[in-house]
C-alpha positions as a Markdown table, in Angstrom:
| # | Residue | x | y | z |
|---|---|---|---|---|
| 1 | Met | 0.0 | 0.0 | 0.0 |
| 2 | Tyr | 1.3 | 3.5 | -0.9 |
| 3 | Ser | 2.0 | 6.2 | 1.6 |
| 4 | Lys | -0.9 | 8.7 | 1.7 |
| 5 | Pro | -0.1 | 11.7 | -0.6 |
| 6 | Glu | -1.2 | 14.2 | 2.0 |
| 7 | Met | 1.4 | 12.8 | 4.4 |
| 8 | Leu | 4.1 | 13.0 | 1.7 |
| 9 | Leu | 3.2 | 16.6 | 0.9 |
| 10 | Gln | 3.3 | 17.4 | 4.6 |
| 11 | Leu | 6.8 | 15.8 | 4.8 |
| 12 | Met | 8.0 | 17.9 | 1.8 |
| 13 | Leu | 6.6 | 21.2 | 3.1 |
| 14 | Arg | 7.3 | 20.9 | 6.8 |
| 15 | Glu | 10.3 | 18.5 | 7.2 |
| 16 | Trp | 12.1 | 19.3 | 4.0 |
| 17 | Gln | 11.0 | 22.9 | 4.1 |
| 18 | Met | 10.3 | 23.1 | 0.4 |
| 19 | Glu | 8.5 | 26.2 | -0.8 |
| 20 | Arg | 4.9 | 25.6 | -1.7 |
| 21 | Pro | 4.8 | 25.1 | -5.5 |
| 22 | Lys | 2.9 | 27.5 | -7.8 |
| 23 | Leu | 3.3 | 25.1 | -10.8 |
| 24 | Leu | 4.0 | 21.4 | -11.1 |
| 25 | Leu | 6.3 | 20.3 | -14.0 |
| 26 | Thr | 6.1 | 16.5 | -14.3 |
| 27 | Val | 8.8 | 15.1 | -16.7 |
| 28 | Gln | 8.1 | 11.8 | -18.3 |
| 29 | Gly | 10.1 | 9.9 | -20.9 |
| 30 | Gly | 12.7 | 7.2 | -21.5 |
| 31 | Ser | 14.3 | 5.5 | -18.4 |
| 32 | Glu | 17.2 | 4.1 | -20.4 |
| 33 | Asn | 20.0 | 6.2 | -21.8 |
| 34 | Phe | 19.4 | 7.9 | -25.1 |
| 35 | Thr | 21.0 | 10.8 | -27.0 |
| 36 | Leu | 19.2 | 14.0 | -27.7 |
| 37 | Pro | 20.1 | 16.2 | -30.7 |
| 38 | Pro | 22.0 | 19.3 | -29.4 |
| 39 | Lys | 19.2 | 21.7 | -30.3 |
| 40 | Val | 16.6 | 19.6 | -28.6 |
| 41 | Ser | 18.7 | 19.2 | -25.5 |
| 42 | Gln | 19.4 | 22.9 | -25.3 |
| 43 | Ala | 15.7 | 23.8 | -25.8 |
| 44 | Phe | 14.6 | 21.2 | -23.2 |
| 45 | Ser | 17.2 | 22.1 | -20.6 |
| 46 | Lys | 16.9 | 25.9 | -20.8 |
| 47 | Gly | 13.1 | 25.9 | -21.3 |
| 48 | Leu | 12.5 | 23.6 | -18.3 |
| 49 | Ile | 14.6 | 25.5 | -15.9 |
| 50 | Thr | 13.5 | 28.9 | -17.0 |
| 51 | Ala | 9.9 | 27.8 | -16.5 |
| 52 | Ala | 10.6 | 26.4 | -13.1 |
| 53 | Leu | 12.6 | 29.4 | -11.8 |
| 54 | Ser | 10.2 | 32.0 | -13.2 |
| 55 | Thr | 7.1 | 30.4 | -11.7 |
| 56 | Gly | 8.3 | 28.8 | -8.5 |
| 57 | Ala | 7.6 | 25.3 | -9.8 |
| 58 | Trp | 8.4 | 21.9 | -8.6 |
| 59 | Ile | 9.9 | 19.4 | -11.1 |
| 60 | Leu | 9.1 | 15.7 | -10.7 |
| 61 | Thr | 11.0 | 12.9 | -12.4 |
| 62 | Asp | 12.0 | 9.3 | -11.8 |
| 63 | Gly | 15.2 | 10.5 | -10.2 |
| 64 | Ile | 17.6 | 8.0 | -11.6 |
| 65 | Asn | 20.9 | 8.8 | -13.3 |
| 66 | Thr | 19.8 | 7.5 | -16.7 |
| 67 | Gly | 17.4 | 8.6 | -19.4 |
| 68 | Val | 15.3 | 11.7 | -19.1 |
| 69 | Ser | 16.0 | 12.1 | -15.4 |
| 70 | Lys | 19.7 | 12.4 | -16.2 |
| 71 | Tyr | 18.9 | 15.2 | -18.7 |
| 72 | Val | 16.9 | 17.0 | -16.0 |
| 73 | Gly | 19.8 | 16.7 | -13.6 |
| 74 | Glu | 22.1 | 18.2 | -16.3 |
| 75 | Ala | 19.7 | 21.0 | -16.9 |
| 76 | Val | 19.6 | 21.8 | -13.2 |
| 77 | Lys | 23.4 | 21.7 | -13.0 |
| 78 | Thr | 23.8 | 24.0 | -16.0 |
| 79 | Phe | 20.8 | 26.4 | -15.7 |
| 80 | Gly | 19.6 | 26.0 | -12.1 |
| 81 | Ser | 19.7 | 28.5 | -9.4 |
| 82 | His | 22.8 | 28.7 | -7.2 |
| 83 | Asp | 20.4 | 28.9 | -4.2 |
| 84 | Leu | 19.9 | 25.2 | -3.4 |
| 85 | Arg | 16.5 | 26.0 | -1.7 |
| 86 | Lys | 15.2 | 26.9 | -5.2 |
| 87 | Arg | 16.3 | 23.7 | -6.8 |
| 88 | Asn | 13.0 | 21.9 | -6.1 |
| 89 | Thr | 13.6 | 18.9 | -8.3 |
| 90 | Val | 12.1 | 15.7 | -6.8 |
| 91 | Gly | 12.8 | 12.2 | -7.9 |
| 92 | Val | 10.0 | 9.7 | -7.3 |
| 93 | Thr | 12.1 | 6.6 | -7.7 |
| 94 | Pro | 11.5 | 2.8 | -7.5 |
| 95 | Trp | 13.5 | 1.4 | -4.6 |
| 96 | Gly | 14.1 | -1.9 | -6.4 |
| 97 | Val | 16.0 | -0.3 | -9.3 |
| 98 | Ile | 18.6 | 1.6 | -7.1 |
| 99 | Asp | 22.1 | 0.2 | -7.1 |
| 100 | Asn | 23.3 | -0.5 | -3.5 |
| 101 | Asn | 20.0 | 0.7 | -2.1 |
| 102 | Ser | 20.9 | -0.9 | 1.3 |
| 103 | Asp | 23.4 | 1.9 | 1.8 |
| 104 | Leu | 20.4 | 4.3 | 2.1 |
| 105 | Ile | 18.7 | 2.5 | 5.0 |
| 106 | Gly | 18.6 | 3.9 | 8.5 |
| 107 | Arg | 20.8 | 6.9 | 8.1 |
| 108 | Asp | 20.7 | 10.5 | 7.0 |
| 109 | Val | 22.1 | 10.3 | 3.5 |
| 110 | Ser | 23.3 | 13.2 | 1.2 |
| 111 | Val | 22.6 | 12.8 | -2.5 |
| 112 | Phe | 26.3 | 13.6 | -3.0 |
| 113 | Arg | 27.6 | 10.5 | -1.3 |
| 114 | Pro | 30.3 | 8.7 | -3.1 |
| 115 | Tyr | 27.8 | 5.8 | -3.4 |
| 116 | Gln | 26.0 | 7.2 | -6.5 |
| 117 | Pro | 27.9 | 8.9 | -9.3 |
| 118 | Leu | 28.9 | 6.0 | -11.6 |
| 119 | Gly | 27.5 | 2.8 | -10.2 |
| 120 | Asn | 28.6 | -0.7 | -11.0 |
| 121 | Pro | 28.9 | -1.1 | -14.8 |
| 122 | Leu | 27.9 | -4.7 | -14.5 |
| 123 | Ser | 24.8 | -4.0 | -12.5 |
| 124 | Lys | 21.4 | -3.8 | -14.2 |
| 125 | Arg | 20.3 | -1.3 | -11.6 |
| 126 | Ala | 20.5 | 2.5 | -11.6 |
| 127 | Cys | 22.0 | 5.2 | -9.4 |
| 128 | Leu | 20.2 | 8.3 | -8.1 |
| 129 | Asn | 20.9 | 11.5 | -10.0 |
| 130 | Gly | 22.8 | 13.8 | -7.6 |
| 131 | Phe | 21.4 | 17.0 | -9.0 |
| 132 | His | 17.9 | 16.3 | -7.8 |
| 133 | Ser | 17.2 | 18.1 | -4.5 |
| 134 | His | 15.0 | 15.4 | -2.9 |
| 135 | Phe | 13.9 | 11.8 | -3.4 |
| 136 | Leu | 10.8 | 9.8 | -2.6 |
| 137 | Leu | 11.8 | 6.1 | -2.8 |
| 138 | Val | 8.9 | 3.8 | -3.6 |
| 139 | Asp | 9.2 | 0.1 | -2.5 |
| 140 | Asp | 6.6 | -2.4 | -3.7 |
| 141 | Gly | 8.8 | -5.4 | -3.1 |
| 142 | Thr | 10.0 | -5.8 | -6.7 |
| 143 | Leu | 13.6 | -5.7 | -7.8 |
| 144 | Gly | 14.9 | -4.1 | -11.0 |
| 145 | Lys | 11.4 | -3.1 | -12.2 |
| 146 | His | 10.7 | 0.4 | -13.5 |
| 147 | Gly | 7.2 | 1.8 | -13.3 |
| 148 | Cys | 6.0 | 0.8 | -9.9 |
| 149 | Gln | 6.4 | 4.4 | -8.7 |
| 150 | Gln | 3.9 | 5.8 | -11.2 |
| 151 | Gly | 0.8 | 5.0 | -9.1 |
| 152 | Leu | 2.1 | 7.0 | -6.1 |
| 153 | Arg | 3.4 | 9.7 | -8.4 |
| 154 | Arg | 0.0 | 10.2 | -9.9 |
| 155 | Lys | -1.7 | 10.4 | -6.5 |
| 156 | Leu | 0.9 | 12.9 | -5.3 |
| 157 | Glu | 0.5 | 15.0 | -8.4 |
| 158 | Lys | -3.3 | 15.1 | -8.0 |
| 159 | His | -3.0 | 16.0 | -4.4 |
| 160 | Ile | -0.6 | 18.8 | -5.1 |
| 161 | Gln | -3.0 | 20.2 | -7.7 |
| 162 | Leu | -5.7 | 20.5 | -5.0 |
| 163 | Gln | -3.5 | 22.9 | -3.0 |
| 164 | Arg | -4.7 | 26.5 | -3.2 |
| 165 | Ile | -2.6 | 29.4 | -4.6 |
| 166 | His | -3.1 | 32.9 | -3.3 |
| 167 | Pro | -4.8 | 35.1 | -6.0 |
| 168 | Arg | -1.9 | 37.6 | -5.8 |
| 169 | Glu | 0.5 | 34.8 | -6.8 |
| 170 | Leu | -1.8 | 33.8 | -9.7 |
| 171 | Val | -1.6 | 37.4 | -11.1 |
| 172 | Cys | 2.2 | 37.4 | -10.9 |
| 173 | Leu | 2.4 | 33.9 | -12.3 |
| 174 | Ser | 0.4 | 34.7 | -15.4 |
| 175 | His | 2.9 | 37.5 | -16.3 |
| 176 | His | 6.1 | 35.4 | -16.3 |
| 177 | Pro | 7.7 | 34.9 | -19.7 |
| 178 | Cys | 7.5 | 31.1 | -19.4 |
| 179 | Ser | 8.7 | 29.2 | -22.4 |
| 180 | Leu | 6.1 | 26.5 | -21.8 |
| 181 | Pro | 3.0 | 28.5 | -22.9 |
| 182 | Leu | 0.4 | 26.5 | -21.1 |
| 183 | Leu | -0.5 | 28.6 | -18.1 |
| 184 | Val | -3.5 | 30.5 | -19.3 |
| 185 | Gly | -6.8 | 30.2 | -17.4 |
| 186 | Leu | -5.5 | 29.1 | -14.1 |
| 187 | Asn | -7.8 | 28.3 | -11.3 |
| 188 | Gln | -7.0 | 28.4 | -7.6 |
| 189 | Gly | -5.3 | 25.1 | -7.5 |
| 190 | Val | -1.7 | 24.3 | -8.5 |
| 191 | Pro | -1.5 | 23.9 | -12.3 |
| 192 | Ala | 0.4 | 21.0 | -13.7 |
| 193 | Val | 2.1 | 20.5 | -17.1 |
| 194 | Cys | 3.5 | 17.1 | -18.3 |
| 195 | Val | 6.7 | 17.3 | -20.3 |
| 196 | Val | 7.5 | 14.3 | -22.5 |
| 197 | Val | 10.9 | 13.5 | -23.8 |
| 198 | Glu | 11.5 | 10.3 | -25.8 |
| 199 | Gly | 10.0 | 7.3 | -24.1 |
| 200 | Gly | 8.6 | 3.9 | -25.0 |
| 201 | Pro | 5.1 | 2.3 | -25.3 |
| 202 | Ala | 4.3 | 3.0 | -21.6 |
| 203 | Ile | 4.6 | 6.8 | -22.2 |
| 204 | Val | 1.5 | 6.6 | -24.5 |
| 205 | Ser | -0.6 | 5.3 | -21.7 |
| 206 | Thr | 0.9 | 8.0 | -19.4 |
| 207 | Val | 0.0 | 10.8 | -21.8 |
| 208 | Leu | -3.5 | 9.4 | -22.2 |
| 209 | Asp | -3.9 | 9.5 | -18.4 |
| 210 | Tyr | -2.9 | 13.1 | -18.2 |
| 211 | Val | -5.1 | 14.4 | -21.0 |
| 212 | Ser | -8.1 | 12.3 | -19.6 |
| 213 | Arg | -7.9 | 13.8 | -16.1 |
| 214 | Val | -10.5 | 16.3 | -14.9 |
| 215 | Pro | -9.4 | 19.0 | -15.6 |
| 216 | Pro | -7.0 | 17.7 | -18.3 |
| 217 | Val | -3.3 | 18.2 | -17.7 |
| 218 | Pro | -1.5 | 19.9 | -20.7 |
| 219 | Val | 1.2 | 17.8 | -22.3 |
| 220 | Phe | 4.2 | 19.4 | -23.8 |
| 221 | Val | 6.0 | 17.0 | -26.2 |
| 222 | Phe | 9.6 | 17.6 | -27.3 |
| 223 | Glu | 9.5 | 16.7 | -31.0 |
| 224 | Gly | 12.9 | 15.4 | -32.2 |
| 225 | Ser | 13.7 | 13.6 | -28.9 |
| 226 | Gly | 12.8 | 10.2 | -30.4 |
| 227 | Arg | 10.5 | 7.2 | -30.1 |
| 228 | Ala | 7.1 | 7.9 | -28.4 |
| 229 | Ala | 7.6 | 11.7 | -28.3 |
| 230 | Asp | 8.1 | 11.8 | -32.0 |
| 231 | Leu | 5.2 | 9.5 | -32.7 |
| 232 | Leu | 2.9 | 11.6 | -30.6 |
| 233 | Ala | 4.1 | 14.8 | -32.2 |
| 234 | Phe | 3.5 | 13.3 | -35.7 |
| 235 | Leu | 0.0 | 12.1 | -34.9 |
| 236 | His | -0.9 | 15.4 | -33.4 |
| 237 | Lys | 0.2 | 17.3 | -36.5 |
| 238 | Gln | -1.5 | 14.9 | -38.9 |
| 239 | Thr | -4.9 | 14.6 | -37.2 |
| 240 | Leu | -7.7 | 16.6 | -35.7 |
| 241 | Ser | -7.8 | 16.8 | -31.9 |
| 242 | Ile | -10.7 | 14.4 | -31.5 |
| 243 | Phe | -9.1 | 11.8 | -33.8 |
| 244 | Phe | -5.7 | 12.3 | -32.0 |
| 245 | Leu | -7.2 | 11.3 | -28.7 |
| 246 | Lys | -8.7 | 8.2 | -30.3 |
| 247 | Leu | -5.3 | 7.3 | -31.8 |
| 248 | Val | -3.6 | 7.8 | -28.4 |
| 249 | His | -6.2 | 5.6 | -26.8 |
| 250 | Asn | -5.6 | 2.9 | -29.3 |
| 251 | Leu | -1.9 | 3.1 | -28.8 |
| 252 | Ala | -2.4 | 2.8 | -25.1 |
| 253 | Leu | -4.3 | -0.4 | -25.6 |
| 254 | Gly | -1.4 | -1.8 | -27.6 |
| 255 | Gln | -3.3 | -2.0 | -30.9 |
| 256 | Thr | -0.5 | -0.2 | -32.9 |
| 257 | Lys | 2.6 | -0.8 | -30.8 |
| 258 | Ser | 4.5 | -1.7 | -34.1 |
| 259 | Glu | 4.5 | 2.0 | -34.9 |
| 260 | Leu | 6.6 | 2.7 | -31.8 |
| 261 | Lys | 9.1 | 0.1 | -33.0 |
| 262 | Lys | 9.3 | 1.8 | -36.4 |
| 263 | Ala | 9.8 | 5.2 | -34.7 |
| 264 | Ser | 12.7 | 3.8 | -32.7 |
| 265 | Cys | 14.5 | 2.6 | -35.9 |
């Protein structure tokens, strides 16, 4: 059973003393290493951090030192604030995929311990990315399995969205020159934006979940990052919105997974 999201948020605000978010940027994508074209990497890194700093956002990732989470860590390193209190980048990470996770039990551990930078090249597990500010480690009893954290992450995101923002902060927020132009028409809750970079078949289901929520969560797809992101971008450009949602639904059901394999070639 997952920890209650309200208890996790209380931990983050009271114990970790994180500033209450005015925006939630949830980054989804490939968990294995991949290479982004330089222009896409620059646009993603600078755009993500500019959006986060200018709005007082929290960034959520899987927190591991591979795939899209690694790119987020590099973005924080290159463009992030020198004030560590403003680096609100949280990894929601599967416990069972972390290399040497027993080293993290029962002690106050810094993310910059020698334990994590490179890891064992022979291990199939991953290390935590040291440029994230905080981690929530999700243990469902499995080992080496990605994805078990998504249920808790969804519940936490939804709970954060229920938190109220002061009207004055909404006025200021709407005037920020955010490079993710999806902040129009905010209500009093914390707005969320999903950012998709690369990814495999599971990302299609994830995107469907975000756009099917009430209210829907905007999804910002980085075209040119590869695989699922490129397929989603192509479908969106080639179809009307109503047909696009049907195609995404069919993809999520696995009816056209072969298209993802073609996109990865």
